[in-house]
Amino acid sequence: MPDTLVICPTTDEMDARLHAGLAPVFLRDLDDPATWLAANGQDIRYVLTDGHLGVPADIFAALPALSLISSYGVGYDAIDTDAATARGIPVTHTPGVLDAEVETTALLL
């Protein structure tokens, strides 16, 4: 039974790692996400997303057992952190991973 909802695009390597330790379901593979979430949302404990897509309010509401939102990348602008905090759900991200690249780009510009 799936325990992880993947909202954002992922690479093949990410997919392999997700399958190695979790039971992911990918939003991109669902023909009717609303119907699937109504039937299975109570089993989802984790969400993987990014700062652009976040967790849409209708999806967030359909996940009563959600215990972690993980955003890969530095941003989490599209994640309603107030709603997550109100439900006691930690939101993680990866600050600092692009610092050197941003510095290099700025110098080159």
The first five atom37 places (N, CA, C, CB, O) and aatype in JSON, in Angstrom:
{
  "aatype": [12, 14, 3, 16, 10, 19, 9, 4, 14, 16, 16, 3, 6, 12, 3, 0, 1, 10, 8, 0, 7, 10, 0, 14, 19, 13, 10, 1, 3, 10, 3, 3, 14, 0, 16, 17, 10, 0, 0, 2, 7, 5, 3, 9, 1, 18, 19, 10, 16, 3, 7, 8, 10, 7, 19, 14, 0, 3, 9, 13, 0, 0, 10, 14, 0, 10, 15, 10, 9, 15, 15, 18, 7, 19, 7, 18, 3, 0, 9, 3, 16, 3, 0, 0, 16, 0, 1, 7, 9, 14, 19, 16, 8, 16, 14, 7, 19, 10, 3, 0, 6, 19, 6, 16, 16, 0, 10, 10, 10],
  "atom_mask": [
    [1, 1, 1, 1, 1],
    [1, 1, 1, 1, 1],
    [1, 1, 1, 1, 1],
    [1, 1, 1, 1, 1],
    [1, 1, 1, 1, 1],
    [1, 1, 1, 1, 1],
    [1, 1, 1, 1, 1],
    [1, 1, 1, 1, 1],
    [1, 1, 1, 1, 1],
    [1, 1, 1, 1, 1],
    [1, 1, 1, 1, 1],
    [1, 1, 1, 1, 1],
    [1, 1, 1, 1, 1],
    [1, 1, 1, 1, 1],
    [1, 1, 1, 1, 1],
    [1, 1, 1, 1, 1],
    [1, 1, 1, 1, 1],
    [1, 1, 1, 1, 1],
    [1, 1, 1, 1, 1],
    [1, 1, 1, 1, 1],
    [1, 1, 1, 0, 1],
    [1, 1, 1, 1, 1],
    [1, 1, 1, 1, 1],
    [1, 1, 1, 1, 1],
    [1, 1, 1, 1, 1],
    [1, 1, 1, 1, 1],
    [1, 1, 1, 1, 1],
    [1, 1, 1, 1, 1],
    [1, 1, 1, 1, 1],
    [1, 1, 1, 1, 1],
    [1, 1, 1, 1, 1],
    [1, 1, 1, 1, 1],
    [1, 1, 1, 1, 1],
    [1, 1, 1, 1, 1],
    [1, 1, 1, 1, 1],
    [1, 1, 1, 1, 1],
    [1, 1, 1, 1, 1],
    [1, 1, 1, 1, 1],
    [1, 1, 1, 1, 1],
    [1, 1, 1, 1, 1],
    [1, 1, 1, 0, 1],
    [1, 1, 1, 1, 1],
    [1, 1, 1, 1, 1],
    [1, 1, 1, 1, 1],
    [1, 1, 1, 1, 1],
    [1, 1, 1, 1, 1],
    [1, 1, 1, 1, 1],
    [1, 1, 1, 1, 1],
    [1, 1, 1, 1, 1],
    [1, 1, 1, 1, 1],
    [1, 1, 1, 0, 1],
    [1, 1, 1, 1, 1],
    [1, 1, 1, 1, 1],
    [1, 1, 1, 0, 1],
    [1, 1, 1, 1, 1],
    [1, 1, 1, 1, 1],
    [1, 1, 1, 1, 1],
    [1, 1, 1, 1, 1],
    [1, 1, 1, 1, 1],
    [1, 1, 1, 1, 1],
    [1, 1, 1, 1, 1],
    [1, 1, 1, 1, 1],
    [1, 1, 1, 1, 1],
    [1, 1, 1, 1, 1],
    [1, 1, 1, 1, 1],
    [1, 1, 1, 1, 1],
    [1, 1, 1, 1, 1],
    [1, 1, 1, 1, 1],
    [1, 1, 1, 1, 1],
    [1, 1, 1, 1, 1],
    [1, 1, 1, 1, 1],
    [1, 1, 1, 1, 1],
    [1, 1, 1, 0, 1],
    [1, 1, 1, 1, 1],
    [1, 1, 1, 0, 1],
    [1, 1, 1, 1, 1],
    [1, 1, 1, 1, 1],
    [1, 1, 1, 1, 1],
    [1, 1, 1, 1, 1],
    [1, 1, 1, 1, 1],
    [1, 1, 1, 1, 1],
    [1, 1, 1, 1, 1],
    [1, 1, 1, 1, 1],
    [1, 1, 1, 1, 1],
    [1, 1, 1, 1, 1],
    [1, 1, 1, 1, 1],
    [1, 1, 1, 1, 1],
    [1, 1, 1, 0, 1],
    [1, 1, 1, 1, 1],
    [1, 1, 1, 1, 1],
    [1, 1, 1, 1, 1],
    [1, 1, 1, 1, 1],
    [1, 1, 1, 1, 1],
    [1, 1, 1, 1, 1],
    [1, 1, 1, 1, 1],
    [1, 1, 1, 0, 1],
    [1, 1, 1, 1, 1],
    [1, 1, 1, 1, 1],
    [1, 1, 1, 1, 1],
    [1, 1, 1, 1, 1],
    [1, 1, 1, 1, 1],
    [1, 1, 1, 1, 1],
    [1, 1, 1, 1, 1],
    [1, 1, 1, 1, 1],
    [1, 1, 1, 1, 1],
    [1, 1, 1, 1, 1],
    [1, 1, 1, 1, 1],
    [1, 1, 1, 1, 1],
    [1, 1, 1, 1, 1]
  ],
  "atom_positions": [
    [[0.84, -1.16, 0.0], [0.0, 0.0, 0.0], [0.9, 1.24, 0.0], [-0.96, -0.01, 1.21], [1.84, 1.31, 0.78]],
    [[0.61, 2.21, -0.86], [1.43, 3.42, -0.95], [1.45, 4.2, 0.36], [0.93, 4.32, -2.07], [0.44, 4.29, 1.06]],
    [[2.63, 4.76, 0.69], [2.75, 5.6, 1.87], [3.29, 6.98, 1.55], [3.63, 4.93, 2.89], [3.33, 7.86, 2.4]],
    [[3.72, 7.16, 0.28], [4.36, 8.4, -0.13], [3.74, 8.9, -1.42], [5.87, 8.19, -0.31], [3.62, 8.16, -2.4]],
    [[3.33, 10.17, -1.42], [2.81, 10.79, -2.63], [3.89, 11.69, -3.2], [1.51, 11.6, -2.34], [4.4, 12.58, -2.51]],
    [[4.25, 11.46, -4.45], [5.27, 12.25, -5.12], [4.55, 13.21, -6.06], [6.3, 11.34, -5.89], [3.93, 12.79, -7.04]],
    [[4.65, 14.49, -5.77], [3.96, 15.51, -6.55], [4.86, 16.09, -7.64], [3.47, 16.63, -5.64], [4.37, 16.43, -8.71]],
    [[6.14, 16.19, -7.38], [7.08, 16.87, -8.28], [7.71, 15.9, -9.29], [8.16, 17.55, -7.48], [7.66, 14.68, -9.11]],
    [[8.29, 16.46, -10.34], [9.05, 15.61, -11.26], [10.25, 14.98, -10.56], [9.51, 16.43, -12.48], [10.84, 15.59, -9.67]],
    [[10.59, 13.78, -10.95], [11.73, 13.08, -10.36], [12.56, 12.45, -11.46], [11.26, 12.01, -9.35], [12.1, 12.25, -12.58]],
    [[13.8, 12.14, -11.12], [14.68, 11.46, -12.05], [14.55, 9.95, -11.84], [16.16, 11.92, -11.87], [13.95, 9.5, -10.87]],
    [[15.11, 9.19, -12.75], [15.12, 7.73, -12.59], [15.85, 7.32, -11.31], [15.76, 7.07, -13.81], [15.43, 6.39, -10.63]],
    [[16.95, 8.0, -11.0], [17.71, 7.68, -9.79], [16.86, 7.97, -8.54], [19.03, 8.48, -9.74], [16.86, 7.18, -7.6]],
    [[16.16, 9.07, -8.54], [15.29, 9.39, -7.41], [14.2, 8.34, -7.27], [14.66, 10.8, -7.58], [13.9, 7.89, -6.16]],
    [[13.6, 7.94, -8.39], [12.55, 6.92, -8.36], [13.07, 5.62, -7.75], [12.01, 6.66, -9.78], [12.4, 4.99, -6.93]],
    [[14.27, 5.22, -8.17], [14.84, 3.98, -7.64], [15.05, 4.08, -6.13], [16.19, 3.67, -8.34], [14.77, 3.13, -5.4]],
    [[15.53, 5.21, -5.67], [15.76, 5.39, -4.23], [14.43, 5.43, -3.46], [16.56, 6.67, -3.96], [14.32, 4.89, -2.36]],
    [[13.44, 6.06, -4.05], [12.12, 6.09, -3.4], [11.56, 4.68, -3.27], [11.13, 6.98, -4.21], [11.05, 4.3, -2.21]],
    [[11.66, 3.9, -4.34], [11.14, 2.53, -4.31], [11.93, 1.62, -3.37], [11.14, 1.94, -5.72], [11.41, 0.62, -2.87]],
    [[13.19, 1.97, -3.12], [14.02, 1.13, -2.25], [13.59, 1.22, -0.79], [15.48, 1.54, -2.38], [13.77, 0.25, -0.04]],
    [[13.04, 2.35, -0.37], [12.73, 2.49, 1.05], [11.29, 2.84, 1.38], [0.0, 0.0, 0.0], [10.9, 2.82, 2.55]],
    [[10.52, 3.17, 0.37], [9.14, 3.61, 0.57], [8.22, 2.9, -0.41], [9.02, 5.14, 0.42], [8.66, 2.08, -1.22]],
    [[6.95, 3.24, -0.32], [5.97, 2.74, -1.29], [5.33, 3.95, -1.96], [4.87, 1.82, -0.6], [4.23, 4.36, -1.61]],
    [[6.05, 4.53, -2.94], [5.57, 5.78, -3.53], [4.48, 5.58, -4.59], [6.73, 6.53, -4.14], [4.41, 4.55, -5.26]],
    [[3.65, 6.6, -4.7], [2.73, 6.72, -5.82], [3.0, 8.11, -6.4], [1.19, 6.52, -5.37], [3.18, 9.08, -5.66]],
    [[3.02, 8.18, -7.72], [3.39, 9.41, -8.4], [2.14, 10.08, -8.93], [4.39, 9.13, -9.54], [1.37, 9.48, -9.68]],
    [[1.94, 11.33, -8.55], [0.77, 12.07, -8.99], [0.64, 12.05, -10.51], [0.83, 13.52, -8.49], [-0.46, 11.98, -11.05]],
    [[1.77, 12.09, -11.2], [1.78, 12.1, -12.66], [1.18, 10.84, -13.26], [3.19, 12.28, -13.17], [0.75, 10.85, -14.42]],
    [[1.15, 9.75, -12.5], [0.63, 8.47, -13.0], [-0.85, 8.26, -12.7], [1.43, 7.35, -12.41], [-1.43, 7.27, -13.15]],
    [[-1.46, 9.15, -11.97], [-2.86, 8.97, -11.58], [-3.78, 9.59, -12.62], [-3.12, 9.58, -10.2], [-3.67, 10.78, -12.92]],
    [[-4.69, 8.79, -13.15], [-5.66, 9.3, -14.12], [-6.65, 10.26, -13.47], [-6.41, 8.14, -14.78], [-7.04, 11.26, -14.08]],
    [[-7.05, 9.96, -12.25], [-8.03, 10.78, -11.53], [-7.54, 10.95, -10.09], [-9.46, 10.12, -11.57], [-7.95, 10.21, -9.2]],
    [[-6.65, 11.93, -9.88], [-6.07, 12.09, -8.55], [-7.1, 12.26, -7.43], [-5.15, 13.27, -8.56], [-6.93, 11.71, -6.35]],
    [[-8.17, 13.01, -7.68], [-9.16, 13.25, -6.63], [-9.82, 11.95, -6.18], [-10.23, 14.22, -7.12], [-10.0, 11.73, -4.98]],
    [[-10.17, 11.09, -7.13], [-10.79, 9.82, -6.79], [-9.79, 8.92, -6.06], [-11.32, 9.12, -8.05], [-10.14, 8.26, -5.08]],
    [[-8.55, 8.88, -6.55], [-7.53, 8.06, -5.9], [-7.29, 8.54, -4.48], [-6.21, 8.1, -6.7], [-7.21, 7.72, -3.55]],
    [[-7.18, 9.85, -4.29], [-6.95, 10.39, -2.95], [-8.12, 10.11, -2.01], [-6.69, 11.88, -3.02], [-7.92, 9.84, -0.83]],
    [[-9.34, 10.18, -2.53], [-10.5, 9.89, -1.69], [-10.46, 8.45, -1.19], [-11.81, 10.14, -2.48], [-10.86, 8.17, -0.06]],
    [[-9.97, 7.55, -2.02], [-9.91, 6.13, -1.65], [-8.65, 5.76, -0.87], [-9.99, 5.27, -2.9], [-8.67, 4.82, -0.08]],
    [[-7.55, 6.49, -1.08], [-6.25, 6.08, -0.52], [-5.53, 7.14, 0.28], [-5.37, 5.65, -1.61], [-4.5, 6.85, 0.89]],
    [[-6.03, 8.34, 0.31], [-5.33, 9.45, 0.96], [-5.03, 9.21, 2.42], [0.0, 0.0, 0.0], [-4.04, 9.73, 2.94]],
    [[-5.86, 8.43, 3.09], [-5.65, 8.17, 4.52], [-4.4, 7.35, 4.79], [-6.86, 7.45, 5.1], [-3.93, 7.29, 5.93]],
    [[-3.84, 6.72, 3.77], [-2.64, 5.89, 3.93], [-1.33, 6.64, 3.66], [-2.73, 4.69, 3.02], [-0.25, 6.13, 3.96]],
    [[-1.43, 7.82, 3.09], [-0.24, 8.58, 2.72], [0.32, 9.3, 3.94], [-0.56, 9.6, 1.6], [-0.36, 10.1, 4.58]],
    [[1.57, 8.99, 4.26], [2.23, 9.61, 5.41], [3.26, 10.67, 5.0], [2.91, 8.54, 6.25], [3.6, 11.55, 5.79]],
    [[3.76, 10.57, 3.77], [4.82, 11.46, 3.32], [4.48, 12.06, 1.96], [6.17, 10.72, 3.25], [3.84, 11.41, 1.13]],
    [[4.92, 13.3, 1.75], [4.79, 13.94, 0.44], [6.17, 14.42, 0.03], [3.75, 15.13, 0.47], [6.89, 15.02, 0.82]],
    [[6.52, 14.14, -1.21], [7.73, 14.7, -1.82], [7.27, 15.7, -2.87], [8.65, 13.57, -2.45], [6.46, 15.37, -3.75]],
    [[7.78, 16.9, -2.77], [7.38, 17.95, -3.69], [8.55, 18.88, -3.93], [6.16, 18.73, -3.16], [9.69, 18.56, -3.58]],
    [[8.28, 20.03, -4.53], [9.31, 21.05, -4.68], [8.7, 22.4, -4.35], [9.91, 21.03, -6.12], [7.5, 22.5, -4.09]],
    [[9.5, 23.43, -4.38], [9.04, 24.75, -4.0], [8.13, 25.41, -5.0], [0.0, 0.0, 0.0], [7.46, 26.39, -4.68]],
    [[8.08, 24.88, -6.21], [7.21, 25.45, -7.23], [5.81, 24.85, -7.18], [7.81, 25.24, -8.62], [4.81, 25.57, -7.3]],
    [[5.72, 23.55, -7.01], [4.43, 22.86, -7.01], [3.8, 22.82, -5.62], [4.58, 21.45, -7.54], [2.58, 22.88, -5.48]],
    [[4.63, 22.71, -4.6], [4.12, 22.66, -3.24], [3.16, 21.52, -3.02], [0.0, 0.0, 0.0], [3.28, 20.46, -3.64]],
    [[2.2, 21.73, -2.14], [1.14, 20.77, -1.88], [-0.18, 21.52, -2.03], [1.29, 20.1, -0.44], [-0.57, 22.26, -1.12]],
    [[-0.86, 21.34, -3.15], [-2.13, 22.04, -3.34], [-3.1, 21.76, -2.19], [-2.77, 21.63, -4.68], [-3.1, 20.67, -1.62]],
    [[-3.9, 22.75, -1.86], [-4.8, 22.67, -0.7], [-5.72, 21.46, -0.75], [-5.63, 23.93, -0.6], [-5.98, 20.84, 0.28]],
    [[-6.23, 21.11, -1.94], [-7.14, 19.96, -2.04], [-6.42, 18.65, -1.75], [-7.78, 19.91, -3.43], [-7.0, 17.73, -1.17]],
    [[-5.15, 18.57, -2.15], [-4.37, 17.36, -1.85], [-4.03, 17.33, -0.36], [-3.07, 17.32, -2.71], [-4.16, 16.29, 0.28]],
    [[-3.6, 18.45, 0.18], [-3.27, 18.53, 1.6], [-4.46, 18.09, 2.46], [-2.83, 19.97, 1.98], [-4.28, 17.34, 3.42]],
    [[-5.64, 18.54, 2.12], [-6.84, 18.2, 2.87], [-7.18, 16.72, 2.78], [-8.02, 19.02, 2.39], [-7.82, 16.17, 3.68]],
    [[-6.77, 16.07, 1.7], [-7.11, 14.66, 1.47], [-6.12, 13.7, 2.14], [-7.16, 14.38, -0.01], [-6.23, 12.49, 1.96]],
    [[-5.15, 14.23, 2.9], [-4.11, 13.41, 3.51], [-4.14, 13.54, 5.03], [-2.72, 13.82, 2.97], [-3.28, 14.22, 5.61]],
    [[-5.1, 12.92, 5.69], [-5.24, 13.09, 7.14], [-4.1, 12.49, 7.97], [-6.52, 12.47, 7.59], [-3.88, 12.92, 9.1]],
    [[-3.37, 11.53, 7.44], [-2.27, 10.89, 8.18], [-0.91, 11.47, 7.82], [-2.27, 9.39, 7.93], [0.12, 10.94, 8.25]],
    [[-0.89, 12.53, 7.04], [0.37, 13.12, 6.61], [1.24, 13.49, 7.8], [0.12, 14.35, 5.73], [0.77, 14.14, 8.74]],
    [[2.51, 13.08, 7.77], [3.41, 13.36, 8.88], [4.7, 14.07, 8.46], [3.75, 12.08, 9.59], [5.5, 14.44, 9.32]],
    [[4.91, 14.25, 7.13], [6.12, 14.93, 6.67], [5.93, 15.42, 5.24], [7.34, 14.0, 6.77], [5.42, 14.69, 4.39]],
    [[6.33, 16.66, 5.0], [6.4, 17.2, 3.64], [7.86, 17.48, 3.37], [5.51, 18.5, 3.46], [8.5, 18.25, 4.1]],
    [[8.4, 16.87, 2.33], [9.79, 17.07, 1.96], [9.86, 17.77, 0.61], [10.55, 15.73, 1.92], [9.33, 17.27, -0.39]],
    [[10.5, 18.92, 0.59], [10.67, 19.68, -0.63], [12.12, 19.59, -1.05], [10.22, 21.17, -0.45], [13.01, 20.04, -0.33]],
    [[12.36, 19.01, -2.22], [13.75, 18.97, -2.64], [14.07, 20.27, -3.38], [14.04, 17.72, -3.53], [13.34, 20.71, -4.26]],
    [[15.16, 20.84, -2.98], [15.53, 22.16, -3.46], [15.49, 23.13, -2.29], [0.0, 0.0, 0.0], [15.07, 22.76, -1.19]],
    [[15.91, 24.35, -2.52], [15.99, 25.32, -1.43], [14.64, 25.96, -1.13], [17.0, 26.38, -1.75], [14.42, 26.42, -0.01]],
    [[13.75, 26.02, -2.09], [12.49, 26.73, -1.9], [11.37, 25.88, -1.35], [0.0, 0.0, 0.0], [11.33, 24.66, -1.51]],
    [[10.46, 26.58, -0.69], [9.23, 25.94, -0.23], [8.09, 26.95, -0.29], [9.4, 25.38, 1.21], [7.13, 26.87, 0.48]],
    [[8.2, 27.89, -1.22], [7.23, 28.99, -1.35], [5.8, 28.51, -1.57], [7.64, 29.88, -2.48], [4.87, 29.14, -1.08]],
    [[5.61, 27.42, -2.3], [4.26, 26.95, -2.63], [3.7, 25.99, -1.6], [4.27, 26.28, -3.99], [2.63, 25.41, -1.8]],
    [[4.4, 25.82, -0.49], [3.91, 24.95, 0.58], [3.31, 25.83, 1.66], [5.07, 24.04, 1.16], [3.96, 26.76, 2.15]],
    [[2.09, 25.55, 2.03], [1.41, 26.31, 3.08], [1.97, 25.86, 4.43], [-0.15, 26.1, 3.02], [1.43, 24.96, 5.08]],
    [[3.05, 26.52, 4.83], [3.71, 26.12, 6.08], [2.85, 26.42, 7.3], [5.05, 26.83, 6.21], [2.97, 25.73, 8.32]],
    [[2.0, 27.42, 7.22], [1.09, 27.69, 8.35], [0.13, 26.53, 8.55], [0.31, 29.0, 8.11], [-0.11, 26.1, 9.68]],
    [[-0.44, 26.02, 7.45], [-1.36, 24.88, 7.54], [-0.61, 23.64, 8.04], [-2.02, 24.6, 6.16], [-1.14, 22.88, 8.85]],
    [[0.61, 23.44, 7.54], [1.41, 22.29, 7.99], [1.72, 22.41, 9.48], [2.72, 22.18, 7.17], [1.59, 21.43, 10.22]],
    [[2.12, 23.58, 9.91], [2.43, 23.79, 11.33], [1.2, 23.56, 12.19], [2.97, 25.22, 11.55], [1.29, 22.96, 13.27]],
    [[0.05, 24.02, 11.73], [-1.19, 23.83, 12.48], [-1.52, 22.36, 12.69], [-2.34, 24.52, 11.78], [-2.15, 21.98, 13.68]],
    [[-1.09, 21.52, 11.74], [-1.33, 20.08, 11.85], [-0.14, 19.34, 12.44], [-1.68, 19.5, 10.49], [-0.16, 18.11, 12.55]],
    [[0.9, 20.06, 12.81], [2.08, 19.42, 13.39], [2.92, 18.66, 12.38], [0.0, 0.0, 0.0], [3.59, 17.69, 12.73]],
    [[2.89, 19.09, 11.14], [3.61, 18.4, 10.06], [4.89, 19.16, 9.73], [2.71, 18.25, 8.8], [4.82, 20.31, 9.28]],
    [[6.05, 18.55, 9.94], [7.3, 19.21, 9.56], [7.41, 19.36, 8.05], [8.49, 18.42, 10.1], [6.96, 18.51, 7.28]],
    [[8.03, 20.47, 7.64], [8.33, 20.72, 6.23], [9.84, 20.83, 6.12], [7.62, 22.02, 5.69], [10.46, 21.66, 6.78]],
    [[10.42, 19.98, 5.29], [11.87, 20.0, 5.11], [12.22, 20.53, 3.73], [12.48, 18.6, 5.32], [11.4, 20.49, 2.81]],
    [[13.44, 21.02, 3.6], [13.97, 21.44, 2.3], [15.48, 21.32, 2.38], [13.53, 22.91, 1.94], [16.02, 20.88, 3.39]],
    [[16.17, 21.7, 1.32], [17.62, 21.5, 1.29], [18.34, 22.84, 1.09], [17.99, 20.52, 0.16], [18.86, 23.11, 0.01]],
    [[18.38, 23.66, 2.12], [19.06, 24.95, 1.99], [20.56, 24.76, 1.78], [18.81, 25.82, 3.21], [21.17, 23.82, 2.28]],
    [[21.11, 25.69, 1.04], [22.56, 25.68, 0.87], [23.09, 24.85, -0.27], [0.0, 0.0, 0.0], [24.27, 24.96, -0.61]],
    [[22.25, 24.0, -0.88], [22.78, 23.1, -1.9], [23.18, 23.81, -3.18], [21.77, 22.03, -2.21], [23.99, 23.28, -3.95]],
    [[22.64, 24.98, -3.42], [22.96, 25.69, -4.67], [23.8, 26.94, -4.45], [21.68, 26.07, -5.37], [24.03, 27.7, -5.39]],
    [[24.27, 27.16, -3.24], [25.01, 28.38, -2.94], [26.2, 28.59, -3.88], [25.5, 28.35, -1.49], [26.36, 29.68, -4.44]],
    [[27.01, 27.58, -4.04], [28.2, 27.72, -4.89], [27.82, 28.0, -6.34], [29.08, 26.46, -4.8], [28.48, 28.79, -7.01]],
    [[26.78, 27.35, -6.82], [26.36, 27.57, -8.21], [25.82, 28.98, -8.42], [25.29, 26.55, -8.61], [26.09, 29.6, -9.44]],
    [[25.07, 29.49, -7.46], [24.57, 30.85, -7.55], [25.73, 31.84, -7.51], [23.56, 31.14, -6.42], [25.74, 32.81, -8.26]],
    [[26.69, 31.59, -6.63], [27.86, 32.47, -6.55], [28.63, 32.49, -7.87], [28.79, 32.03, -5.41], [29.04, 33.54, -8.35]],
    [[28.83, 31.3, -8.44], [29.55, 31.19, -9.71], [28.81, 31.94, -10.81], [29.73, 29.72, -10.1], [29.42, 32.67, -11.58]],
    [[27.5, 31.74, -10.88], [26.7, 32.42, -11.9], [26.78, 33.93, -11.74], [25.23, 31.97, -11.84], [26.93, 34.65, -12.73]],
    [[26.69, 34.41, -10.51], [26.76, 35.84, -10.25], [28.12, 36.4, -10.69], [26.52, 36.13, -8.77], [28.18, 37.49, -11.27]],
    [[29.19, 35.68, -10.4], [30.52, 36.14, -10.8], [30.65, 36.16, -12.32], [31.61, 35.25, -10.18], [31.25, 37.08, -12.88]],
    [[30.12, 35.17, -12.98], [30.22, 35.09, -14.43], [29.39, 36.18, -15.12], [29.78, 33.72, -14.9], [29.74, 36.65, -16.2]],
    [[28.29, 36.54, -14.49], [27.47, 37.62, -15.07], [28.17, 38.95, -14.95], [26.12, 37.69, -14.38], [27.63, 39.97, -15.38]]
  ]
}
